[in-house]
XYZ file of C-alpha atoms in Angstrom:
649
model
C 19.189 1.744 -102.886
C 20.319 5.105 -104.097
C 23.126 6.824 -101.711
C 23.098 10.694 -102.018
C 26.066 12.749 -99.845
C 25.476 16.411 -99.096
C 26.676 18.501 -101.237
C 26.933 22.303 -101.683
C 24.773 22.391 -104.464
C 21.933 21.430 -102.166
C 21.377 25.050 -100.436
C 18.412 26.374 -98.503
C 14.962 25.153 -97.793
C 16.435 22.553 -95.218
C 15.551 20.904 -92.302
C 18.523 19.579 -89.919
C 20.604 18.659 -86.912
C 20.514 21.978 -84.445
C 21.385 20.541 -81.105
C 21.982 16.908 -81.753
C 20.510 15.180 -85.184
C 18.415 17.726 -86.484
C 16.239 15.479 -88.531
C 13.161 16.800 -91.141
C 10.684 14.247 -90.174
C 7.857 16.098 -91.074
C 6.378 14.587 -94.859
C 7.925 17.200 -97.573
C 11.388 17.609 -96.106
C 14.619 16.806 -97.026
C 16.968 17.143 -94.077
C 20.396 18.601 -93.366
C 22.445 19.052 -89.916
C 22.687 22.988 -88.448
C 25.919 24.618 -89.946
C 25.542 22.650 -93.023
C 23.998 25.094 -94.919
C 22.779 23.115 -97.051
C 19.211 23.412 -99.110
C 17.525 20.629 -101.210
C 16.187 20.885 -105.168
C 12.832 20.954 -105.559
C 12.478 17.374 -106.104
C 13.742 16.680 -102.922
C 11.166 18.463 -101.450
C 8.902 15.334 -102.296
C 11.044 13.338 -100.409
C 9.489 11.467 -97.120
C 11.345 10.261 -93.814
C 11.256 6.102 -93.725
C 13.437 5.755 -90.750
C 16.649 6.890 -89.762
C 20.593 4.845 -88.754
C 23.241 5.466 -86.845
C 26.501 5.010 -88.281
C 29.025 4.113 -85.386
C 32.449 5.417 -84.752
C 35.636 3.338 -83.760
C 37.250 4.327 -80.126
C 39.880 6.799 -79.824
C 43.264 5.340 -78.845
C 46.323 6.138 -78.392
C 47.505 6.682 -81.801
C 45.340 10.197 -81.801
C 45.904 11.117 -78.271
C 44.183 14.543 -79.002
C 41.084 12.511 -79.294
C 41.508 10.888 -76.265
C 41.542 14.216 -75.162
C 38.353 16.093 -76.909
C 34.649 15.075 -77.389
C 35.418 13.059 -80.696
C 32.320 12.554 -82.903
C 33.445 10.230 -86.178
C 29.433 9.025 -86.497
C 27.077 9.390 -88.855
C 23.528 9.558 -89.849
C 21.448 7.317 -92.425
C 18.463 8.408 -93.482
C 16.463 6.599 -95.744
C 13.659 8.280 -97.800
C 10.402 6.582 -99.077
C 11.028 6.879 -102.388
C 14.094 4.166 -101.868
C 17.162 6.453 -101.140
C 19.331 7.517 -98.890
C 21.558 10.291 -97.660
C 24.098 10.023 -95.259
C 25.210 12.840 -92.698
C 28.556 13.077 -90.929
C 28.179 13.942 -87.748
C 30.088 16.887 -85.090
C 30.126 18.440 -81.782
C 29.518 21.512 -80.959
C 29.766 23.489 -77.974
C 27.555 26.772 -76.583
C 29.600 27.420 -73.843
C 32.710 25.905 -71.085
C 31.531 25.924 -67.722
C 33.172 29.272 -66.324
C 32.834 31.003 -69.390
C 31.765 34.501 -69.783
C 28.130 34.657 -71.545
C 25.496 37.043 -72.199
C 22.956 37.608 -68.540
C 20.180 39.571 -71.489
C 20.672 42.869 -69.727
C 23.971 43.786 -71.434
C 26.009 42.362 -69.152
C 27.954 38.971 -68.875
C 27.383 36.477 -66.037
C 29.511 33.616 -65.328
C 28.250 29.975 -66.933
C 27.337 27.555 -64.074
C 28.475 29.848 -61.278
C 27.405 29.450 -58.031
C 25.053 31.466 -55.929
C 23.632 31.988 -52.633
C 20.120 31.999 -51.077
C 20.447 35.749 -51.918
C 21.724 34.924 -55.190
C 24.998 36.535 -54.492
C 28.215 34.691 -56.076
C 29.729 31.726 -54.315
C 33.220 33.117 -54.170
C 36.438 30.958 -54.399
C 38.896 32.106 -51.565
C 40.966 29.322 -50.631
C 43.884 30.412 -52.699
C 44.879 34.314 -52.075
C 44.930 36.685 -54.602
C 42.768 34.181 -57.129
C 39.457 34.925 -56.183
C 36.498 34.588 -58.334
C 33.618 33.414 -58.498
C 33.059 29.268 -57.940
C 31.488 27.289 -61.463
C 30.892 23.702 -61.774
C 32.700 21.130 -63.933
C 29.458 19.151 -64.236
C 26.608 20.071 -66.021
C 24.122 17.689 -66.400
C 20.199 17.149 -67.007
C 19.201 19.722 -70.102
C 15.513 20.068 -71.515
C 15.360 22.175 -75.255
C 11.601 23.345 -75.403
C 9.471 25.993 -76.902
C 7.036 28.702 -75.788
C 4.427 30.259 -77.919
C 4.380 33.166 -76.435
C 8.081 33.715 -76.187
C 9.751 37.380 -76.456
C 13.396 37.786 -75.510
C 15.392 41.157 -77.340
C 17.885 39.886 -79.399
C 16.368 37.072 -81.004
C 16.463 37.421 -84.537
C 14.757 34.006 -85.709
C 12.708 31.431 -83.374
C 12.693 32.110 -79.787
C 13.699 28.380 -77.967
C 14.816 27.479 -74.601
C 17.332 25.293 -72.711
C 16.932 24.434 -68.997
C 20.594 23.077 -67.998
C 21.404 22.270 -64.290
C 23.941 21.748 -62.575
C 25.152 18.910 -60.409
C 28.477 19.901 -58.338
C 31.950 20.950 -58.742
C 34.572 18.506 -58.104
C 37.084 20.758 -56.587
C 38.284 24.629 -55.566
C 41.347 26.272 -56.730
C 43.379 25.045 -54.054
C 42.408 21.710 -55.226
C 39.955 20.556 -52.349
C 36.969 18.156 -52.838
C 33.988 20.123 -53.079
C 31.541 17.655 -54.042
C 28.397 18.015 -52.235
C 29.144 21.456 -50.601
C 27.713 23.563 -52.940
C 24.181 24.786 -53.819
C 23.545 23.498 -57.429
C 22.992 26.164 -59.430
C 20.249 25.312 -62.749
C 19.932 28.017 -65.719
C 17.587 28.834 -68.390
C 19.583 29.148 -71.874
C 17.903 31.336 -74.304
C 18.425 30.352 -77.909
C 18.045 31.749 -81.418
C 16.995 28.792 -83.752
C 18.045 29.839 -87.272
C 14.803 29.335 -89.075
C 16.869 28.122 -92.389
C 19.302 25.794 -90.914
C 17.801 25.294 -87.251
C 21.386 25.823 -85.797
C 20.927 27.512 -82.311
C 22.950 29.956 -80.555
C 22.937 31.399 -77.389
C 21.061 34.875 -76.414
C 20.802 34.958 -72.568
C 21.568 33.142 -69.630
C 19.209 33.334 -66.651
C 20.162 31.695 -63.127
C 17.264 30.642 -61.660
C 16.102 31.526 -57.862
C 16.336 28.600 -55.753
C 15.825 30.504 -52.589
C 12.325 29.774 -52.537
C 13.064 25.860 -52.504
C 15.525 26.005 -49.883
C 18.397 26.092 -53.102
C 19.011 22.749 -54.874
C 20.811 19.679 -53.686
C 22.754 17.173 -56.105
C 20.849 18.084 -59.701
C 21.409 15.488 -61.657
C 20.021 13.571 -64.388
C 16.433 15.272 -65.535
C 13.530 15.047 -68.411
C 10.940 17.264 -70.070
C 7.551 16.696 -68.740
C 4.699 16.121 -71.330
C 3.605 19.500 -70.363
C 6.562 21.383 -71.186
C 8.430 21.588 -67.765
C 11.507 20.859 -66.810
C 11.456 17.997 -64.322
C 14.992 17.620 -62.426
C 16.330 16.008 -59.467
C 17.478 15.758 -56.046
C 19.924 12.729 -55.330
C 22.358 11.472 -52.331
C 19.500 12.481 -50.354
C 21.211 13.658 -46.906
C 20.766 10.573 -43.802
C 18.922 13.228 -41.393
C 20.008 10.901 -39.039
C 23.544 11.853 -39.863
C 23.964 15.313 -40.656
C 25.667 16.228 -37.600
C 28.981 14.443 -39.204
C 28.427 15.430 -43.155
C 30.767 17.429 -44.368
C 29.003 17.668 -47.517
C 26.214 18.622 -46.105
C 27.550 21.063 -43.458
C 29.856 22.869 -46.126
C 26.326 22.842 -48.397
C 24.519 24.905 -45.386
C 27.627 26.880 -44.790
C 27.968 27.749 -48.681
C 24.238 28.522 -49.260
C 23.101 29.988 -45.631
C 26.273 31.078 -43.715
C 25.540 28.845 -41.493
C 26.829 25.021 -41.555
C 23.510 24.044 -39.299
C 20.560 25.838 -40.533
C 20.088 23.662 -43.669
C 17.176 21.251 -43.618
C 18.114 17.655 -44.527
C 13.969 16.835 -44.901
C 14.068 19.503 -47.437
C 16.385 17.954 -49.600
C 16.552 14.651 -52.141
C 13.104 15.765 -53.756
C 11.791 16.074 -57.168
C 12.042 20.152 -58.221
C 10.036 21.429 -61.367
C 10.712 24.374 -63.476
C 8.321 25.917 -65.028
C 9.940 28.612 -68.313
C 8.737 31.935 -68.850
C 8.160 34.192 -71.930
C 11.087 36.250 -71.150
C 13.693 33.509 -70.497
C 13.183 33.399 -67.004
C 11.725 31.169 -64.793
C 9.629 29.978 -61.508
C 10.719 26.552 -59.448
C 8.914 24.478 -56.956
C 9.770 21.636 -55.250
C 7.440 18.322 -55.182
C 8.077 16.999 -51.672
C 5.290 13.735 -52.212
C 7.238 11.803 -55.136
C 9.222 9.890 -51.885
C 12.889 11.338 -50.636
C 15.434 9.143 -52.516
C 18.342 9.339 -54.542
C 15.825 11.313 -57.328
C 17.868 10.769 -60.977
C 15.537 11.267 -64.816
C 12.168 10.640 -63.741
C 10.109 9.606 -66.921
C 6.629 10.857 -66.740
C 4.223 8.483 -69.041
C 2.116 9.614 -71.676
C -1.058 9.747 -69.424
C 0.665 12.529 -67.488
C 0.301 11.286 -64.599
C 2.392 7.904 -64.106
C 6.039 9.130 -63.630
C 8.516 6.093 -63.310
C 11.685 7.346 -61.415
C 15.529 6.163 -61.291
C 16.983 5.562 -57.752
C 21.077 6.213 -58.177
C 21.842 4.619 -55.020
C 22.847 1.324 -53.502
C 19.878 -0.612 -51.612
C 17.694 1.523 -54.168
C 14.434 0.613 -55.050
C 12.003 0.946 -58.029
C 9.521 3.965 -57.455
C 6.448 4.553 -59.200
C 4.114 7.810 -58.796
C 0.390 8.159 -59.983
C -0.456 11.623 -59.612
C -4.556 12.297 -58.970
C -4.921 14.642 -61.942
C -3.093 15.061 -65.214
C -0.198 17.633 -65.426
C 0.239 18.222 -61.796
C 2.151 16.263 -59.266
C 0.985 18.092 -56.406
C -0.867 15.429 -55.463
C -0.540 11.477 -55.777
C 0.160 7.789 -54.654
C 3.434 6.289 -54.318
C 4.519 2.815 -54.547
C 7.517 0.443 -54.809
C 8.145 -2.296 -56.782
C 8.892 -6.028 -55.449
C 11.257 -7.865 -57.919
C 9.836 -11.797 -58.304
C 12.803 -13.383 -59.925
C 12.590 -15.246 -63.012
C 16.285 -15.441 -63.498
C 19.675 -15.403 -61.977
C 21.983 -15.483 -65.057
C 23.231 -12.534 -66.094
C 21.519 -9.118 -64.483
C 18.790 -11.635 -64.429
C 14.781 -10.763 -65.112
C 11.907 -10.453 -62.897
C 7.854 -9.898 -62.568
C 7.077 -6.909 -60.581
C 4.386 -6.496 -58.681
C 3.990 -2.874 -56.779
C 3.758 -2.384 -53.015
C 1.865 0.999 -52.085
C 3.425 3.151 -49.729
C 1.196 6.523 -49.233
C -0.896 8.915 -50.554
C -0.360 12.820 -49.827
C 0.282 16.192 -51.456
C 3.109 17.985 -51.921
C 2.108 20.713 -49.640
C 1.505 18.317 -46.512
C 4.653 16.732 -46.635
C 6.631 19.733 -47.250
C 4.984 21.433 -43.291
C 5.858 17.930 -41.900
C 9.417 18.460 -43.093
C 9.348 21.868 -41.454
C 8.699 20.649 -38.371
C 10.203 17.214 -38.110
C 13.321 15.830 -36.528
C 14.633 12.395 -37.390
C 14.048 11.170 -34.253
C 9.944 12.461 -34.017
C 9.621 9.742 -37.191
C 11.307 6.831 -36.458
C 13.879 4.589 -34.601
C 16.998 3.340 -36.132
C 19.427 1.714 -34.604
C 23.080 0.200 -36.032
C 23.273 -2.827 -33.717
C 20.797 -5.619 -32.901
C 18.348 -4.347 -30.466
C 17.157 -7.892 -29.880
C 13.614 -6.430 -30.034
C 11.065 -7.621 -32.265
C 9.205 -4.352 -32.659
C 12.115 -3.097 -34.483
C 11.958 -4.208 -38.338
C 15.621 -4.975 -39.707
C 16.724 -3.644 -43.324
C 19.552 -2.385 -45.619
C 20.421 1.058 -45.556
C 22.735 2.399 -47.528
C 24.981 -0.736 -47.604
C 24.452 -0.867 -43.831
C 22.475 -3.287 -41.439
C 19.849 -0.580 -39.566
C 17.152 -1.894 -36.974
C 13.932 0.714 -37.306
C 10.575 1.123 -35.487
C 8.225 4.011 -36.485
C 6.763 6.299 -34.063
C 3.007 6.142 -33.615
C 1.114 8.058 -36.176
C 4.315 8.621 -38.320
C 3.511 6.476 -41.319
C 3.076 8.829 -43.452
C 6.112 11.273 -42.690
C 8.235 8.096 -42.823
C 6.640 7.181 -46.549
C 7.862 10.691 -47.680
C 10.434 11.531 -45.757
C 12.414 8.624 -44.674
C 10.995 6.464 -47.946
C 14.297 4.327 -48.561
C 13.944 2.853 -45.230
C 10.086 3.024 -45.095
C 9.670 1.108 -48.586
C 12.185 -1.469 -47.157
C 10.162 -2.018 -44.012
C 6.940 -2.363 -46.246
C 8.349 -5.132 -48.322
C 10.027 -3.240 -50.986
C 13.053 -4.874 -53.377
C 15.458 -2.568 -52.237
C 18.559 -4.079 -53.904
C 18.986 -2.249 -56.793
C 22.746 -1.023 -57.038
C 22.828 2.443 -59.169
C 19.535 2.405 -60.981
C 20.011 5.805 -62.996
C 18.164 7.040 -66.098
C 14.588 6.254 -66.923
C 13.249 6.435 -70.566
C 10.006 5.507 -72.393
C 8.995 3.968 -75.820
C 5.407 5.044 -75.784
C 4.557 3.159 -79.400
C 5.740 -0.287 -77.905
C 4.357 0.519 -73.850
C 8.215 0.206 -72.999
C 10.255 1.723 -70.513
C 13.433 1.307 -70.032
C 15.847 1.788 -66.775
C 20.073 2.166 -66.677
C 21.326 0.109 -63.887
C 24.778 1.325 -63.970
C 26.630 -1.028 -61.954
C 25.060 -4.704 -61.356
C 26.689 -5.016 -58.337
C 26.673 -5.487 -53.997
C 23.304 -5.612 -53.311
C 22.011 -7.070 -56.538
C 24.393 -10.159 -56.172
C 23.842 -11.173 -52.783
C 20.573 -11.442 -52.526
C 19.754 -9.027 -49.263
C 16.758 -7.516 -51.003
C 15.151 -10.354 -53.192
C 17.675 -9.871 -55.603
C 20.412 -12.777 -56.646
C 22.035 -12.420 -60.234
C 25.407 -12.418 -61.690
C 26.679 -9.293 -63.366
C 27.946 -7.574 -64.912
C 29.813 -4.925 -62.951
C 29.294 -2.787 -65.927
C 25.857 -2.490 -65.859
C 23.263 -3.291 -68.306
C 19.733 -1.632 -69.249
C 17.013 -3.380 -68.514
C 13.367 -3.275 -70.535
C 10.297 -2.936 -68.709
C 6.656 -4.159 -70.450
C 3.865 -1.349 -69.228
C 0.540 -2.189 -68.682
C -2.966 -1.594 -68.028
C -5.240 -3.703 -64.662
C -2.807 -3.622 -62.295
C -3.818 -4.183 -58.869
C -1.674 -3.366 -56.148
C -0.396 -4.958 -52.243
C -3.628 -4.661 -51.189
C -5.663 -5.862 -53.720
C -6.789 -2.580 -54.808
C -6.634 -1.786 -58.571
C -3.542 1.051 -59.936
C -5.037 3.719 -61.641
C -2.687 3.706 -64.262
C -2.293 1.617 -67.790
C 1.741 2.244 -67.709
C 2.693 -0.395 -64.723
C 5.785 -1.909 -65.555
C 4.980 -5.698 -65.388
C 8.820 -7.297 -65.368
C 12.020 -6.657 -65.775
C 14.240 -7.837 -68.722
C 17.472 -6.496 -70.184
C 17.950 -6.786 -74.085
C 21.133 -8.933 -74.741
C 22.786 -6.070 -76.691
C 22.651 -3.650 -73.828
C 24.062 -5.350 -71.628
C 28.010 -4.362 -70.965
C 31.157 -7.178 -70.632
C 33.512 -6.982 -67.719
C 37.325 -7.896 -69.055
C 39.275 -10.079 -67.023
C 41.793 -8.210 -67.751
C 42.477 -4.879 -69.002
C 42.904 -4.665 -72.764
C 46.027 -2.218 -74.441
C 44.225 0.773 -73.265
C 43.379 0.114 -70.166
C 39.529 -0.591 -70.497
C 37.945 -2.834 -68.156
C 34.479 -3.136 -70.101
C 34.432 -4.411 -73.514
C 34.916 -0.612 -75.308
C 32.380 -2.039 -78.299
C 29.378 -2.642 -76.117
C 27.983 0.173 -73.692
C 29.561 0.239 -69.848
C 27.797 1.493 -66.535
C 24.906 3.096 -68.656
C 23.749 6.446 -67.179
C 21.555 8.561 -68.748
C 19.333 7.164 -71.605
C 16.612 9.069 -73.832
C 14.077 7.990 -76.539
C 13.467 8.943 -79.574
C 10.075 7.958 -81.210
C 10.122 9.177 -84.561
C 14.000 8.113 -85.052
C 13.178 4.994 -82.510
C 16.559 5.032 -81.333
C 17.337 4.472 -77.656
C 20.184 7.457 -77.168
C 22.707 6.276 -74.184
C 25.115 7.963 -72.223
C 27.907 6.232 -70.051
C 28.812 7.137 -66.605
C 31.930 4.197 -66.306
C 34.546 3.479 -64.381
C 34.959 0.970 -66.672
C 35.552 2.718 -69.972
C 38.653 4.540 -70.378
C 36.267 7.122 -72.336
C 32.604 7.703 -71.819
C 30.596 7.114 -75.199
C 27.319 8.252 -76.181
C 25.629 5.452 -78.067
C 22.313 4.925 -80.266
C 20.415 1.503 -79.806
C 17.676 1.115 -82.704
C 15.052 -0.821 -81.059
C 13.857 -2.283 -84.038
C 17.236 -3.590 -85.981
C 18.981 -4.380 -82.664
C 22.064 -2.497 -83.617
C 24.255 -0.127 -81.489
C 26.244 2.647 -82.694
C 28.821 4.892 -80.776
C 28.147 8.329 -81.384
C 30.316 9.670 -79.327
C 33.689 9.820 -77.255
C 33.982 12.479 -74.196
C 37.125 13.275 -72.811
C 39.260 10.855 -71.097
C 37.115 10.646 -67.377
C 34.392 12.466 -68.418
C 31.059 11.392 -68.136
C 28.620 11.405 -70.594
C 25.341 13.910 -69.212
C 22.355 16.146 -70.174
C 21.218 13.726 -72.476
C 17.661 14.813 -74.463
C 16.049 14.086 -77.730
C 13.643 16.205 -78.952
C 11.704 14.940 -82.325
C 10.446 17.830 -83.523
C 10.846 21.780 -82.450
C 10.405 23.906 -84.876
C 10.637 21.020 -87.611
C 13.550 20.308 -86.674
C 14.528 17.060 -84.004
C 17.508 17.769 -81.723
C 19.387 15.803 -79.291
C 21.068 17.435 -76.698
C 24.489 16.387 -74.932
C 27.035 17.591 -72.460
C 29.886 16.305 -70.390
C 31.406 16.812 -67.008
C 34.416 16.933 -64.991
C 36.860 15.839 -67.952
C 40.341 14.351 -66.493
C 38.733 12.662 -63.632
C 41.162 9.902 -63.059
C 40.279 7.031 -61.526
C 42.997 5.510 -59.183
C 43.867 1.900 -58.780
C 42.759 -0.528 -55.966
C 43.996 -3.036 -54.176
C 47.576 -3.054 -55.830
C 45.711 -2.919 -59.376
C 46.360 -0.516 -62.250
C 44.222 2.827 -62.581
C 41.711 2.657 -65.357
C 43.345 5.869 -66.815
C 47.012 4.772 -66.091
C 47.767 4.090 -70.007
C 46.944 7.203 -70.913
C 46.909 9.534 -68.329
C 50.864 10.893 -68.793
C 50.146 11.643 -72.106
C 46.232 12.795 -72.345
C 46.229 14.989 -69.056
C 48.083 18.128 -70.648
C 46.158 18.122 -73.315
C 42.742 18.162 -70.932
C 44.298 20.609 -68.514
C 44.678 23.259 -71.633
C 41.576 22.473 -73.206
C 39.300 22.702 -70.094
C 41.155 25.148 -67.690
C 43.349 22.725 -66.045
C 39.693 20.659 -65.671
C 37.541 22.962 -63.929
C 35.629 23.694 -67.145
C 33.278 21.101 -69.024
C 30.627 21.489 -72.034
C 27.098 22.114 -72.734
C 26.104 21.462 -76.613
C 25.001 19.283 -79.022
C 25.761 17.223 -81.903
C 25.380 18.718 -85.276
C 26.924 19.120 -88.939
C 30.576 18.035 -89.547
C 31.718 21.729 -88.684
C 34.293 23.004 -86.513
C 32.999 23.997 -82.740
C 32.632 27.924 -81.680
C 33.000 28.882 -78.167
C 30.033 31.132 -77.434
């Protein structure tokens, strides 16, 4: 086959890369990356997309210690034409803004990117070191969704009018270098973008915080997805014990931080599945869908029907939760249900059948007024030791041993409101350990889910589940379909059921036995403690991003489903993990994959007398993080692009 590099001959009618590949899959196109440039001759312009390959980078090391330091893209792109040929793009990162930047609020003023705010959107202020005040910004950004209104008007756009909903999901410390994870209100943002018509690059216009106050503000945003009917669908996870709150911290500093007051926040009205809904002007509306079950809410994947969502559970003793929503486009209103895992293997993360247990019906609107008005203790009884009582059911519970009986008439405030213990008492498999992203290959009836660590509960069998490993995780594949009946006999309404459980042998990671030169306790050259993951149809890659504490660096990876191969993409910072993961085939013409990172320089410690996984290159990498990122309270939102050097916006 014929290879053809860019070159700057090739100027104009181009269709490329803006926020991550920016591929012309449309029939007629040549394609380019944003910043490129670069136009295509007019026999080009025949050209057709065949299918598209990742060309993987090697892992920093040492050797380039400002890589170690940076995101580090040394990837490339493959695409192959009909007509037999090929062109091959080098690949970049490239930054809108650092967390605490100063950016343009649209009203010709500046506001401060991923700042904090109240329930009367005033600033969260920093005070605990005098004489530095200012405002409070996270160092993790995480779920993004890139989408497009019709209707769209926002001054100062001089091309195509697109938007970027980016949230939020804590800050890791204040300036006097306390943990602040889980005290703050989690701000989320609508970006809006000017897509260069000619090159598709995108830069930024406005950015809007959004008002929570009407949800109560926002609790633990973390991984999120576009919805097939062009909201942004994010999360709630860590849902707050209510059992406990009277000893959280986090949670008390959350209420304190958000209300003034440490005890007027409502644990009930937290760890739920929030939707936000983009307006013309770049602004937006947000509700809160209390029915989806109260769990440790990461990327919920809503099927092609619109109305099956599959959802990740990033918690230990987590289940698998699966919502059919009565009508199409609206999750008001719906049954939820939980999966049991029937093991077919042991070796390995091992494989299962699934069948599905179902735990309620209700709306949105009925569980949110029981949440209003219930305590804890009106739902359910739990007790920590053996009440030698066989009314009480005995589970697992957040890695602990929890004896519950439910109050008379409560069965369906404990399905939405107390679900992880509620689906465990119903017969649930709740042993996953740190199931996080959700995806779906709609041409194949595929999902797949990230189980990020393989660990505690899925090895010793508490919860139906017995397998092996690995501690760094593994993604397993999940066949969806149609004639599923549920517990009772009574047939799903739904042809996306996941059927089984499988992981592809390629995506699963490799624990070292010991650490190699760098200090890496996962292989580096397969993927480690997978967190978010995202398809892509037209390119049918499966894009992956690493949450590890196995990895010296997180990597952002592309799995082609059909050749089996796996590419790095991308390194983030030394203890940064890999977020806001989105592909986006076609906006504008142009396909797009978002990415960001968070709280760069997080350095994991050793245990147990053993090394820390960043103790190689920690003396050596952490002044170069500290000036990049503002001694580490900064991280990025972008995208991968063009081989061109990165502008802060």
């Amino acid at each position: 086959m014929k290879s053809a590099q860019f070159s700057p001959s090739r100027r104009r009618s181009l269709m490329a890369l803006a926020s991550a590949p920016m591929l012309p899959l449309t029939t007629g196109f040549l394609g380019s990356f944003a910043g490129f440039a670069t136009a295509q001759t007019a026999d080009a312009v025949k050209k057709a997309f065949a299918s598209a390959e990742f060309i993987g980078m090697a892992a920093p090391t040492l050797d380039n210690p400002a890589a170690l330091a940076d995101t580090t893209v040394g990837s490339s792109l493959k695409i192959n034409w009909a007509d037999n040929t090929d062109t091959t793009f080098e690949l970049a990162y490239k930054p809108f803004f650092l967390t605490g930047d100063k950016v343009p609020d649209g009203k010709g003023g500046q506001i401060i990117a991923g700042g904090y705010f109240d329930i009367n959107n005033k600033p969260i202020m920093d005070t605990s070191v005098a004489g530095k005040e200012r405002q409070i910004f996270s160092d993790s950004p995480d779920g993004t969704s890139l989408l497009k209104l019709d209707d769209a008007q926002v001054e100062g756009v001089k091309g195509n009018t697109v938007f970027a909903v980016v949230q939020f999901e804590y800050t890791t410390r204040n300036l006097n270098g306390d943990d602040m994870y889980g005290k703050l209100p989690s701000p989320i943002a609508v970006l809006t973008l000017d897509q260069d018509p000619d090159t598709g690059h995108l830069s930024l216009v406005k950015y809007h915080n959004v008002d929570t106050s009407g949800v109560h503000g926002l609790w633990i945003t973390c991984g999120a997805s576009l919805s097939p009917w062009n909201t942004h669908l994010s999360s709630e996870e860590y849902e707050p014990d209510a059992f406990k709150v009277a000893k959280n911290d986090e949670f008390k500093g959350f209420s304190k931080a958000l209300f003034g007051d440490e005890k007027k926040a409502n644990p009930y009205h937290y760890g739920h599945m929030p939707e936000v809904t983009v307006n013309p002007d770049g602004t937006a509306t947000i509700k809160k869908h209390y029915n989806l079950g109260r769990i440790s809410h990461e990327l919920i994947q809503v099927m092609p029907d619109k109305r099956t969502a599959l959802m990740g559970d990033d918690t230990s003793h987590g289940g698998l939760f699966m919502f059919v929503a009565d009508k199409e486009e609206d999750l008001s209103a719906g049954n939820l249900y939980v999966a049991k895992w029937h093991q077919t293997s042991g070796e390995g993360p091992g494989s299962a059948d699934l069948t599905w247990i179902h735990l309620g019906h209700a709306s949105s609107d009925e569980i949110e007024a029981l949440a209003d008005k219930l305590a804890p203790e009106d739902i359910m009884e739990v007790k920590t030791e053996d009440p030698n009582d066989d009314s009480f059911k005995k589970i697992v519970f957040d890695k602990k041993v929890n004896w519950v009986k439910l109050k008379p008439g409560m069965e369906k405030a404990a399905t939405f409101l107390e679900t992880h213990r509620h689906a465990a008492v119903a017969g649930g498999s709740m042993g996953f350990s740190k199931m996080e992203g959700t995806t779906v290959n709609a041409k194949d009836k595929i999902a797949y889910s990230a189980m990020s660590y393989v660990r505690d509960s899925m090895l010793d069998g508490s919860s139906d589940i017995k397998v092996q490993g690995p501690f760094a995780g593994a993604i397993y594949a999940l066949n969806l379909k149609a004639g599923q009946k549920d517990s009772n006999g009574k047939e799903i309404n739904s042809e996306w059921v996941p059927v089984d459980m499988k992981p592809p042998a390629e995506l699963v990671g490799e624990d070292l036995q010991t650490p190699d030169a760098l200090g890496n306790l996962a292989n580096a050259n397969k993927i480690a403690n997978p967190d978010n993951i995202k398809f892509s149809e037209k390119l049918r890659t499966l894009f992956i991003g690493e949450d590890s504490g196995t990895h010296v660096n997180n990597f952002l990876w592309a799995y082609n489903v059909d050749t089996k191969q796996l590419a790095r993409l991308l390194s983030c910072p030394a203890g940064a993990e890999s977020t806001g993961l989105q592909s986006v085939d076609e906006l504008n013409g142009w396909t797009y994959i978002m990415s960001n990172f968070q709280h760069p320089g997080d350095w994991e410690k050793g245990k147990g007398g053993k090394p820390g996984l960043h103790d190689v290159v920690k003396d050596t990498v952490a002044p170069l993080i500290d000036e990049k990122y503002h001694d580490r309270f900064s991280a990025a939102v972008g995208y991968l692009t063009g081989k061109e050097k990165a502008v802060k916006l």
